[in-house]
CSV table of C-alpha atoms and ligand atoms in Angstrom, one decimal:
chain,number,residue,atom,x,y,z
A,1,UNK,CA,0.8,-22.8,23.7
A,2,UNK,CA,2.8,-20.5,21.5
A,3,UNK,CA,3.3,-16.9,22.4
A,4,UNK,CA,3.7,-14.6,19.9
A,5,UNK,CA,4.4,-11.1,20.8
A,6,UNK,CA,2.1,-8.5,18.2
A,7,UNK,CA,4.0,-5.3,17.5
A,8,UNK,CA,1.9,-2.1,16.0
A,9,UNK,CA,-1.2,-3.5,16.8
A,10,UNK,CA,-4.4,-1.5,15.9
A,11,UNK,CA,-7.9,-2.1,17.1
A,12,UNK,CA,-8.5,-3.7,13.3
A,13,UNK,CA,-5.5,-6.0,14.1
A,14,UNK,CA,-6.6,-7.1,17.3
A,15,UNK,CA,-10.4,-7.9,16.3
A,16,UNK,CA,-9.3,-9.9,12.9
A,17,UNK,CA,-6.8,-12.2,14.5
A,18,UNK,CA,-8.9,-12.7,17.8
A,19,UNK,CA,-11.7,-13.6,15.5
A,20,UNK,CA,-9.7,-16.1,13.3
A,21,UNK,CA,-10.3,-19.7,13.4
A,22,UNK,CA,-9.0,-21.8,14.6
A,23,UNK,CA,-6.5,-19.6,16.9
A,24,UNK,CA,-6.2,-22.6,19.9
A,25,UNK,CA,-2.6,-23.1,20.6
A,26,UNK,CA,-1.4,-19.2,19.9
A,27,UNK,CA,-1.3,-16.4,22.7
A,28,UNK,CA,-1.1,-13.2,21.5
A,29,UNK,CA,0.9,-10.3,23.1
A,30,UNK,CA,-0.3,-7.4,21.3
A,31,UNK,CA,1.7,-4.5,22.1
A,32,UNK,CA,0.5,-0.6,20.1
A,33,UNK,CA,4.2,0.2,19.8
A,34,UNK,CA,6.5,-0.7,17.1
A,35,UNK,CA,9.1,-3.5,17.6
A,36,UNK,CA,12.7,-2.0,16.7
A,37,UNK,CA,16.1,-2.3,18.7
A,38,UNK,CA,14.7,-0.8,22.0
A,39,UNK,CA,11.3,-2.3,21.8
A,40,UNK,CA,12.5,-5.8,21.1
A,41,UNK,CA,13.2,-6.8,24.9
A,42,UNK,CA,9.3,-6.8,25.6
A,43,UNK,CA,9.3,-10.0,23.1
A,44,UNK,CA,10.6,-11.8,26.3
A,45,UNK,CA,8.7,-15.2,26.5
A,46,UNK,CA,7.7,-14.9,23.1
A,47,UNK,CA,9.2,-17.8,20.3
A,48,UNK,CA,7.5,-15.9,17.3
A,49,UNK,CA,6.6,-11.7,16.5
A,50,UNK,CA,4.2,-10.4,14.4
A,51,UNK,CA,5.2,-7.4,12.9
A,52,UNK,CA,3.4,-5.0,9.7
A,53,UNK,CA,5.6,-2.1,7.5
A,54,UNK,CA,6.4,0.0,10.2
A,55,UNK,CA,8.2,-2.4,12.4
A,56,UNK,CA,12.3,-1.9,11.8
A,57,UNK,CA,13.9,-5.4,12.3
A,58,UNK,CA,17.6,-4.7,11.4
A,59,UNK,CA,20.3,-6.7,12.4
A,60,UNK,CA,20.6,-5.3,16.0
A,61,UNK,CA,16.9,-5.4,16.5
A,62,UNK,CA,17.1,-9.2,15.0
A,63,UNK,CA,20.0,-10.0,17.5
A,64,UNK,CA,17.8,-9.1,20.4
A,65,UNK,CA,15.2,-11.2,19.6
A,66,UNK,CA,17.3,-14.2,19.0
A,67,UNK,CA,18.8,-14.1,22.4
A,68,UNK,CA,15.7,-13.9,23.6
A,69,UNK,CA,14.6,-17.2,22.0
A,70,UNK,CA,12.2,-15.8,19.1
A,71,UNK,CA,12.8,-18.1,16.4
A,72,UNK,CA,10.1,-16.9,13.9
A,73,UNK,CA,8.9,-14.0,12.5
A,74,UNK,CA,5.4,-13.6,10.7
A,75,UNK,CA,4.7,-10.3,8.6
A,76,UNK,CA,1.5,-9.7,8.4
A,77,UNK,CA,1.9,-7.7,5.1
A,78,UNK,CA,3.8,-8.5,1.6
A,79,UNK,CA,6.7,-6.1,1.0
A,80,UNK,CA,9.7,-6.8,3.6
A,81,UNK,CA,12.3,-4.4,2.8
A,82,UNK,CA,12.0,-3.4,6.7
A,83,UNK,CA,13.4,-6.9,7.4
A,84,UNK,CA,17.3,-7.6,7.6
A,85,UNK,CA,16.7,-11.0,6.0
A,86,UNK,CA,20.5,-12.2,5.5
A,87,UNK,CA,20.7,-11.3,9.6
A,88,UNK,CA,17.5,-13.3,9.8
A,89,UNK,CA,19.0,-16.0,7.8
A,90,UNK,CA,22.5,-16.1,9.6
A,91,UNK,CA,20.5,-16.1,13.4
A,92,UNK,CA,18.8,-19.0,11.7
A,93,UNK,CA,15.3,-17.5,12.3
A,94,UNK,CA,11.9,-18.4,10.0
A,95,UNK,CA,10.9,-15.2,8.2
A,96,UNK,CA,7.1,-15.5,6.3
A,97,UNK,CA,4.9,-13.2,5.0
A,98,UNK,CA,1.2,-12.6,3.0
A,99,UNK,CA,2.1,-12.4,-0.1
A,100,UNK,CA,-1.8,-11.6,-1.5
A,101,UNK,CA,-4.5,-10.8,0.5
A,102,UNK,CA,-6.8,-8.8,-1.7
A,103,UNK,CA,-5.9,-7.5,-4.9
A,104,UNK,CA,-9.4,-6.4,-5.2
A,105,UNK,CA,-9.2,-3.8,-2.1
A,106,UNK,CA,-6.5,-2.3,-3.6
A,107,UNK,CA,-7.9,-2.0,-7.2
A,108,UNK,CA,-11.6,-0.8,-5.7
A,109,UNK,CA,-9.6,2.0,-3.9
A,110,UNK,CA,-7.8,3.0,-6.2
A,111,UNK,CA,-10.9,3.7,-8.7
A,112,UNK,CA,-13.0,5.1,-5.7
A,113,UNK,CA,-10.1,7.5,-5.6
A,114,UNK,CA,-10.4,8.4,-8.9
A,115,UNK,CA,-14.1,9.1,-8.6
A,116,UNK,CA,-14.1,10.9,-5.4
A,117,UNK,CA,-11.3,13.6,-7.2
A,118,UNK,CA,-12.9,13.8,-10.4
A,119,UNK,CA,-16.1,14.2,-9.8
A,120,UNK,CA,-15.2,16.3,-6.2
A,121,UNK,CA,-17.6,14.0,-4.1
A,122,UNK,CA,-15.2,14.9,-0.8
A,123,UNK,CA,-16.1,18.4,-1.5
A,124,UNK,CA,-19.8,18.1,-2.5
A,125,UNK,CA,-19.8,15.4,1.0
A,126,UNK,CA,-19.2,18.5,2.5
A,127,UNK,CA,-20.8,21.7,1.2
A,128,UNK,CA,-24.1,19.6,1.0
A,129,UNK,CA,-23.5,18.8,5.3
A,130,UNK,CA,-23.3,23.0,5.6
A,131,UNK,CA,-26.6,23.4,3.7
A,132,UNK,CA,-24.7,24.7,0.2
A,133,UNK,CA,-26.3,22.8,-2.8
A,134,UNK,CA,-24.8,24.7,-5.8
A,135,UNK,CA,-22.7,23.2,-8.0
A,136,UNK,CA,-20.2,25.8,-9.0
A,137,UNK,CA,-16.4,24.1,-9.1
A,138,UNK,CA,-18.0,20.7,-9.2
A,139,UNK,CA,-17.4,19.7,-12.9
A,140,UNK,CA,-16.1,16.6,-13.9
A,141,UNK,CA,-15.2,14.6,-16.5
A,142,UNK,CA,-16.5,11.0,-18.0
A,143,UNK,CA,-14.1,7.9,-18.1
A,144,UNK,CA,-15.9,6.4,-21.0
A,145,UNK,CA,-13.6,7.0,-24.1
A,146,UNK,CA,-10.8,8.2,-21.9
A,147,UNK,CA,-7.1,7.0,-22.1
A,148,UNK,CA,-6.6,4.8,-19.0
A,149,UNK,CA,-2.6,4.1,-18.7
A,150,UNK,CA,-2.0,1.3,-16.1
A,151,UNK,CA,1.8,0.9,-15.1
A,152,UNK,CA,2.3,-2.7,-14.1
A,153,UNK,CA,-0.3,-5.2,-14.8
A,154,UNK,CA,0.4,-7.7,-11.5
A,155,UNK,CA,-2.5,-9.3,-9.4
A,156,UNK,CA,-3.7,-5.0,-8.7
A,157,UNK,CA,-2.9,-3.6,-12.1
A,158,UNK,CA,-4.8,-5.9,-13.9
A,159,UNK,CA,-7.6,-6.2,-11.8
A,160,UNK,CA,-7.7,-2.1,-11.8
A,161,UNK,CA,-7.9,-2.4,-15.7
A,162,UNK,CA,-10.6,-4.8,-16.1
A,163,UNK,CA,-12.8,-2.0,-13.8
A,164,UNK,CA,-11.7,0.9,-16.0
A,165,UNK,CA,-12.6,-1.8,-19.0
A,166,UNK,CA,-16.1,-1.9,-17.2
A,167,UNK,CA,-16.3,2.3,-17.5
A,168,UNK,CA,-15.8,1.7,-21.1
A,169,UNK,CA,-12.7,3.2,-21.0
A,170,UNK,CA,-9.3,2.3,-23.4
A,171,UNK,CA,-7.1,0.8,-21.5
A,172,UNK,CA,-3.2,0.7,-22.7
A,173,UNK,CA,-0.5,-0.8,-20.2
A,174,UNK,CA,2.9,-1.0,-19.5
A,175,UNK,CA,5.2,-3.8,-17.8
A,176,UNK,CA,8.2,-5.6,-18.6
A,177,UNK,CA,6.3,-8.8,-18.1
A,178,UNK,CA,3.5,-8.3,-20.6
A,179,UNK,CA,0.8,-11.0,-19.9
A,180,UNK,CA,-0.7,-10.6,-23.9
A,181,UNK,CA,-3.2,-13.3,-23.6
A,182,UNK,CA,-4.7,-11.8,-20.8
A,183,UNK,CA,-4.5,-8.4,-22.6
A,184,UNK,CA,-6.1,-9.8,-25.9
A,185,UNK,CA,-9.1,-11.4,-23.8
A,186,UNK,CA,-9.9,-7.9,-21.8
A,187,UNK,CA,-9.5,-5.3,-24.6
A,188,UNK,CA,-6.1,-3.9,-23.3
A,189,UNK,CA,-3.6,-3.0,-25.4
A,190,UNK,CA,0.1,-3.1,-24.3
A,191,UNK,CA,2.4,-0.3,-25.1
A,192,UNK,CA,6.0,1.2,-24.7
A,193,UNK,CA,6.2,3.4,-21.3
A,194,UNK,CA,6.6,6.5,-23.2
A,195,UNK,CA,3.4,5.9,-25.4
A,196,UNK,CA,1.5,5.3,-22.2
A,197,UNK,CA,2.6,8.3,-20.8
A,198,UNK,CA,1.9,10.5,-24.0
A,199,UNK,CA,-1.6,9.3,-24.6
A,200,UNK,CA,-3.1,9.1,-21.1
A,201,UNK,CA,-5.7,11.1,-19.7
A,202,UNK,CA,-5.6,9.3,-16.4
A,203,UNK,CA,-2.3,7.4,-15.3
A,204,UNK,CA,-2.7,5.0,-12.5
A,205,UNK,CA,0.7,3.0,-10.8
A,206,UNK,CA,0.7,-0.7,-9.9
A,207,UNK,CA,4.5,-1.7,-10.0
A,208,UNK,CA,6.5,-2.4,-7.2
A,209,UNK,CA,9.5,0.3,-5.5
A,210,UNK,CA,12.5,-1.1,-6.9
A,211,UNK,CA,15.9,0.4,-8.0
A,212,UNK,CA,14.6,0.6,-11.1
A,213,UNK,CA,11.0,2.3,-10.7
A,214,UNK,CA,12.0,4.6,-7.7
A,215,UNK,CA,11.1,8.3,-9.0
A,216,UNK,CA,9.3,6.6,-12.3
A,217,UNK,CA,7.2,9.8,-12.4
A,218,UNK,CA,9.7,12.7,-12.2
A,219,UNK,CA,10.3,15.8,-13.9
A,220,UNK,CA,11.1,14.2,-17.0
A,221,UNK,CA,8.6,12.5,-17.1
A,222,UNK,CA,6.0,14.8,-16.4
A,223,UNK,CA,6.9,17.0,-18.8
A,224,UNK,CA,6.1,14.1,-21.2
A,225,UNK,CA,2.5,13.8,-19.9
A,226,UNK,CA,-0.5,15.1,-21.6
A,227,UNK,CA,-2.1,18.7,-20.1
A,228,UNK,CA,-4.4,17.9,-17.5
A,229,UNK,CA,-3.2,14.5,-16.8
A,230,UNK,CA,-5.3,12.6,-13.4
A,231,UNK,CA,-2.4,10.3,-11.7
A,232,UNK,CA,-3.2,7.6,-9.0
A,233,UNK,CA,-0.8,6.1,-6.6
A,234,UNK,CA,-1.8,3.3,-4.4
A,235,UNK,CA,1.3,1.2,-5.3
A,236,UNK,CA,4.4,3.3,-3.3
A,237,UNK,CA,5.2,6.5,-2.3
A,238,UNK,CA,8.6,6.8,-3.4
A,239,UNK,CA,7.5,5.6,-7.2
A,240,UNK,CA,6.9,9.5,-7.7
A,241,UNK,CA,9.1,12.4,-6.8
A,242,UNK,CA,7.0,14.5,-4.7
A,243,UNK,CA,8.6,18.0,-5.4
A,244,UNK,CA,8.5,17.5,-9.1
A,245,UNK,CA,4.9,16.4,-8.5
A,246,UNK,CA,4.2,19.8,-6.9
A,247,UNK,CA,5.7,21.7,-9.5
A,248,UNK,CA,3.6,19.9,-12.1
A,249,UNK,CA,0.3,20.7,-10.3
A,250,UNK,CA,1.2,24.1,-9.7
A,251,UNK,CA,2.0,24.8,-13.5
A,252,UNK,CA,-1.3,23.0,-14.2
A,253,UNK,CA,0.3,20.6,-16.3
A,254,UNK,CA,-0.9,17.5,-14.0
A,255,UNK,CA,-4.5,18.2,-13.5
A,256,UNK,CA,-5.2,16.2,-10.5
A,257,UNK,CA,-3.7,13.4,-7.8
A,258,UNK,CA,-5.0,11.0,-6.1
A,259,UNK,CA,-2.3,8.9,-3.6
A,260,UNK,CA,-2.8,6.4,-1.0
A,261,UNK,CA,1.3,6.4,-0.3
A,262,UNK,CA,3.3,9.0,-0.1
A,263,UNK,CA,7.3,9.2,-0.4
A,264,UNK,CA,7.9,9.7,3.2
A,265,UNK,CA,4.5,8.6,4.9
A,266,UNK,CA,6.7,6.3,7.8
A,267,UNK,CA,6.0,7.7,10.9
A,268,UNK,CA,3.5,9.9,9.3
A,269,UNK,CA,0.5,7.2,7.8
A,270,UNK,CA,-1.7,4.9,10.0
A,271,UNK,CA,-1.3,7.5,13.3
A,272,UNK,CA,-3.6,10.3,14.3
A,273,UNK,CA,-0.9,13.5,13.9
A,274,UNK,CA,-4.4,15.8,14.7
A,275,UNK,CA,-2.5,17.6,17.7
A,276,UNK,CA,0.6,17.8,15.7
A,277,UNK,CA,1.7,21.1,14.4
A,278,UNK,CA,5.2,20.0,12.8
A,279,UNK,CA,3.5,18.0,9.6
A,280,UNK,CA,6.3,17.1,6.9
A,281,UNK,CA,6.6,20.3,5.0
A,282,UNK,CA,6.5,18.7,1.5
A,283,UNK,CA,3.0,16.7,2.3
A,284,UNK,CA,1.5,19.9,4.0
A,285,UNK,CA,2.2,21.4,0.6
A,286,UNK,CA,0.4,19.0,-1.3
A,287,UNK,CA,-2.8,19.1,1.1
A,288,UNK,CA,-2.7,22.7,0.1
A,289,UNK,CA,-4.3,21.5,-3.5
A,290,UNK,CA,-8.2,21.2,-4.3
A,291,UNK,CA,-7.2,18.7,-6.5
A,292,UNK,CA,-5.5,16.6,-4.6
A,293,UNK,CA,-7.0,13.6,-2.1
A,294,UNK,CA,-4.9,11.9,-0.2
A,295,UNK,CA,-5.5,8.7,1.8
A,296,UNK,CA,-3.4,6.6,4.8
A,297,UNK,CA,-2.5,3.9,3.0
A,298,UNK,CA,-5.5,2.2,3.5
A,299,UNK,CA,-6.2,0.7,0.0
A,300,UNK,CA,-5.5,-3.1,1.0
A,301,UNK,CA,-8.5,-2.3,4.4
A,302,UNK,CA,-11.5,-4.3,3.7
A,303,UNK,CA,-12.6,-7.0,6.2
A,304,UNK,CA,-12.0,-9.5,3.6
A,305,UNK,CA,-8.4,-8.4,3.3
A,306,UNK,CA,-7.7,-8.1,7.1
A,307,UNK,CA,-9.2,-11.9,7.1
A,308,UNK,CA,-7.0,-13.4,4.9
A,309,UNK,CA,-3.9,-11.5,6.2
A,310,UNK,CA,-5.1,-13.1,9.9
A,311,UNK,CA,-5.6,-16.4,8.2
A,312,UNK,CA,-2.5,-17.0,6.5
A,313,UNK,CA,-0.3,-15.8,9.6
A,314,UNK,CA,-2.0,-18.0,12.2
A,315,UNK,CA,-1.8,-20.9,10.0
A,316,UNK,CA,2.0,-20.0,9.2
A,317,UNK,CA,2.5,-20.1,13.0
A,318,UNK,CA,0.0,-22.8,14.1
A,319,UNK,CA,2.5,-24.5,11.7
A,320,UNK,CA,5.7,-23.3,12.9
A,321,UNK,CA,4.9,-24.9,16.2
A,322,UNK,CA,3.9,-28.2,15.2
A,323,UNK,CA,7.1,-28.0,12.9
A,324,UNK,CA,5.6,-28.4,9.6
A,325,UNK,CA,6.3,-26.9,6.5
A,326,UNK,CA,4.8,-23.1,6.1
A,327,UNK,CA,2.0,-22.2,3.3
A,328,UNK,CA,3.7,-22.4,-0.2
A,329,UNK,CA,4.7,-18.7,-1.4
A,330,UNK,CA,4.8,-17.1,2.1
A,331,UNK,CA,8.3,-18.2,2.9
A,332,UNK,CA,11.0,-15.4,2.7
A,333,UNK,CA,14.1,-17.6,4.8
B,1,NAI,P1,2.7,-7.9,-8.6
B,1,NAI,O1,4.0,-8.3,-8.2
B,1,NAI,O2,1.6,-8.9,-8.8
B,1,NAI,O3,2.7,-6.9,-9.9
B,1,NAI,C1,3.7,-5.9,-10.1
B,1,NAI,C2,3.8,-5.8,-11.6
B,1,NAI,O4,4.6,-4.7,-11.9
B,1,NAI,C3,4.5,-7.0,-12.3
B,1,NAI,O5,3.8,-7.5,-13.4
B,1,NAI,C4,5.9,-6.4,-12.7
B,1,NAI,O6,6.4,-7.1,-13.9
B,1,NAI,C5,5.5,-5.0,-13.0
B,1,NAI,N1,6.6,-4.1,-13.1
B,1,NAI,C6,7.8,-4.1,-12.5
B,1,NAI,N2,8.6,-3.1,-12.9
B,1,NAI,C7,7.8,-2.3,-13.7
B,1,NAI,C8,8.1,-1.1,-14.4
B,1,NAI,N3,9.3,-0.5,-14.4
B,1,NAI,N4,7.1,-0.7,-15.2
B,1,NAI,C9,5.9,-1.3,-15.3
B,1,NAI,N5,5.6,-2.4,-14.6
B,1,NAI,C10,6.6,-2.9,-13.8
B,1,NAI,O7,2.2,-6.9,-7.4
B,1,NAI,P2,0.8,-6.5,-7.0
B,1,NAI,O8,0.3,-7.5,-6.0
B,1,NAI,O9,0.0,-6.1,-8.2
B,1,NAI,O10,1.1,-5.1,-6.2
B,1,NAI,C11,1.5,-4.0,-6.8
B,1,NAI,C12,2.0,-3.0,-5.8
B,1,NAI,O11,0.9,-2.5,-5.0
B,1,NAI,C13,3.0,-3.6,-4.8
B,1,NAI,O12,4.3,-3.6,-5.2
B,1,NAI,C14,2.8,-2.7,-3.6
B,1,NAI,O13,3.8,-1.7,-3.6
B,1,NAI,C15,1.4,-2.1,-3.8
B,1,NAI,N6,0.4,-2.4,-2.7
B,1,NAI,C16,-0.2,-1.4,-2.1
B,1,NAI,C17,-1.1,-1.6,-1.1
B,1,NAI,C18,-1.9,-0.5,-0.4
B,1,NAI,O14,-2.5,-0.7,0.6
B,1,NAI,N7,-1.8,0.7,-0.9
B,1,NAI,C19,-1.4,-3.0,-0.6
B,1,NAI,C20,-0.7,-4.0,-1.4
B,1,NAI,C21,0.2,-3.7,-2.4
């Protein structure tokens, strides 16, 4: 039997990956708290973890667990920048991960964002529940014949274009991997970043955080940006720089924002902060904005999501114990 301690578990967690066949020959631990340095001793007994973005495994957190006798860890996510993988790699410890589970999710978010702000459904969600049925403030706009800029055209951005495609929107796009055949067959049109961010009416961000794309959107950039711009962020927080964001909406210039990430949303996103009157000034700000919707991250939360993320870490660790090679693509040492 392998025992793998479960860090950051939520009730979702827990019901996908007690549901996932076939789970015979794993015991989970499954502990709500997240594993860093001073959590890491309540791996004891435990040869693998299971950790999501939250979880901080640096080098002395790594240590702990090594000494312990955890051999592997299993991400239940794709990014890993909270993983110290050369320390993983010099304590000689598997590190996997999911690198896809729904593409879809994210890209049906991130238009449901878009409709819910446009066409103020949150707000109308609510007048209508107090028994006020006028319209006033409610005006929206179509997407048919608007300009749909889609930064990064990946497994997300592309699927996000071929919905906007469906709206009868244009679609231009940006990416330093253009994918033109794919382009050619869906109607969109690749352009140079600053084109896409002259022309768009609604901007939408699919690229990954990297040295390069951290604070993409910034006051530069806005400034570029057409009047009245709509911007959506379920890719990462830190692709936009929040205080120039503000700025923008409250000249007017950017006309609406939709984000499912937010700069500094760690230790802030997936926890209830209800009774919590110290809120991250910068993020209270922006809740201040009709036209602005926020949401916790929670663009990759569909069941069929959650299923595939449990199925691809069982297997990974059903795997691990019989000593066989891991699931192509999910290996990061
Ligand atoms: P992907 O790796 O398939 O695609 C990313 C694309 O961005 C690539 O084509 C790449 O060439 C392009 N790119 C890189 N630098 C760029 C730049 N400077 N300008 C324009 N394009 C650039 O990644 P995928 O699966 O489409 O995911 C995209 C992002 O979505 C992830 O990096 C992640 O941050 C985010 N994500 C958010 C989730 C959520 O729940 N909100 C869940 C899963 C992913």
């Amino acid at each position: 039997m392998l025992e793998v301690a479960f860090f950051d578990t939520k009730t979702y967690d827990r019901r996908s990956f007690e549901s996932v066949p076939p789970k015979d020959g794993i015991k989970w631990n499954f502990h709500e708290f997240r594993l860093q340095a001073d959590t890491a001793k309540l791996a004891q007994g435990a040869k693998a973890v299971c950790v999501f973005v939250n979880d901080k495994l640096d080098q002395p957190c790594l240590k702990i667990l090594a000494e312990l006798g955890v051999r592997m860890i299993a991400l239940r996510c794709a990014g890993f920048n909270n993983v110290d993988l050369q320390a993983a790699k010099d304590l000689k410890m598997n590190v996997v991960r999911v690198p896809a589970y729904s593409p879809h999710a994210v890209a049906e978010h991130t238009v449901g964002l878009l409709l819910t702000l446009n066409r103020k459904i949150h707000r109308a969600y609510n007048r209508v529940r107090e028994h006020n049925f006028a319209l006033n403030g409610l005006v929206g706009f179509d997407i048919a014949g608007k300009n749909v800029g889609i930064i990064g055209t990946g497994r997300i951005g592309k699927i996000t274009a071929q919905i906007f495609r469906g709206f009868e929107a244009n679609v231009v796009a940006c990416d330093p991997f253009p994918d033109s055949a794919w382009a050619e067959a869906k109607g969109v049109k690749y352009v140079s970043f600053d084109e896409l961010l002259t022309t768009s009416d609604i901007l939408s961000l699919h690229a990954p955080l990297t040295p390069e794309t951290k604070h993409l959107l910034c006051e530069n950039t806005f400034r570029k940006m057409k009047r009245g711009v709509f911007i959506i962020n379920t890719s990462r927080g830190k692709l936009i720089h929040t205080k120039s964001l503000i700025d923008s909406l409250k000249s007017g210039h950017v006309g609406g924002v939709a984000l499912d990430v937010y700069e500094e949303e760690e230790g802030i996103f997936f926890e209830d902060r209800s009774e919590d009157v110290a809120l991250d000034d910068v993020l209270a700000r922006l809740l201040t904005f009709p036209n602005v919707l926020i949401t916790s991250h929670q663009a990759f939360l569909t069941e069929e999501a959650l299923h595939e993320i449990s199925r691809v870490t069982t297997e990974n660790l059903q795997k691990f114990d019989r000593n066989e090679p891991f699931l192509s693509g999910t290996v990061l040492t």
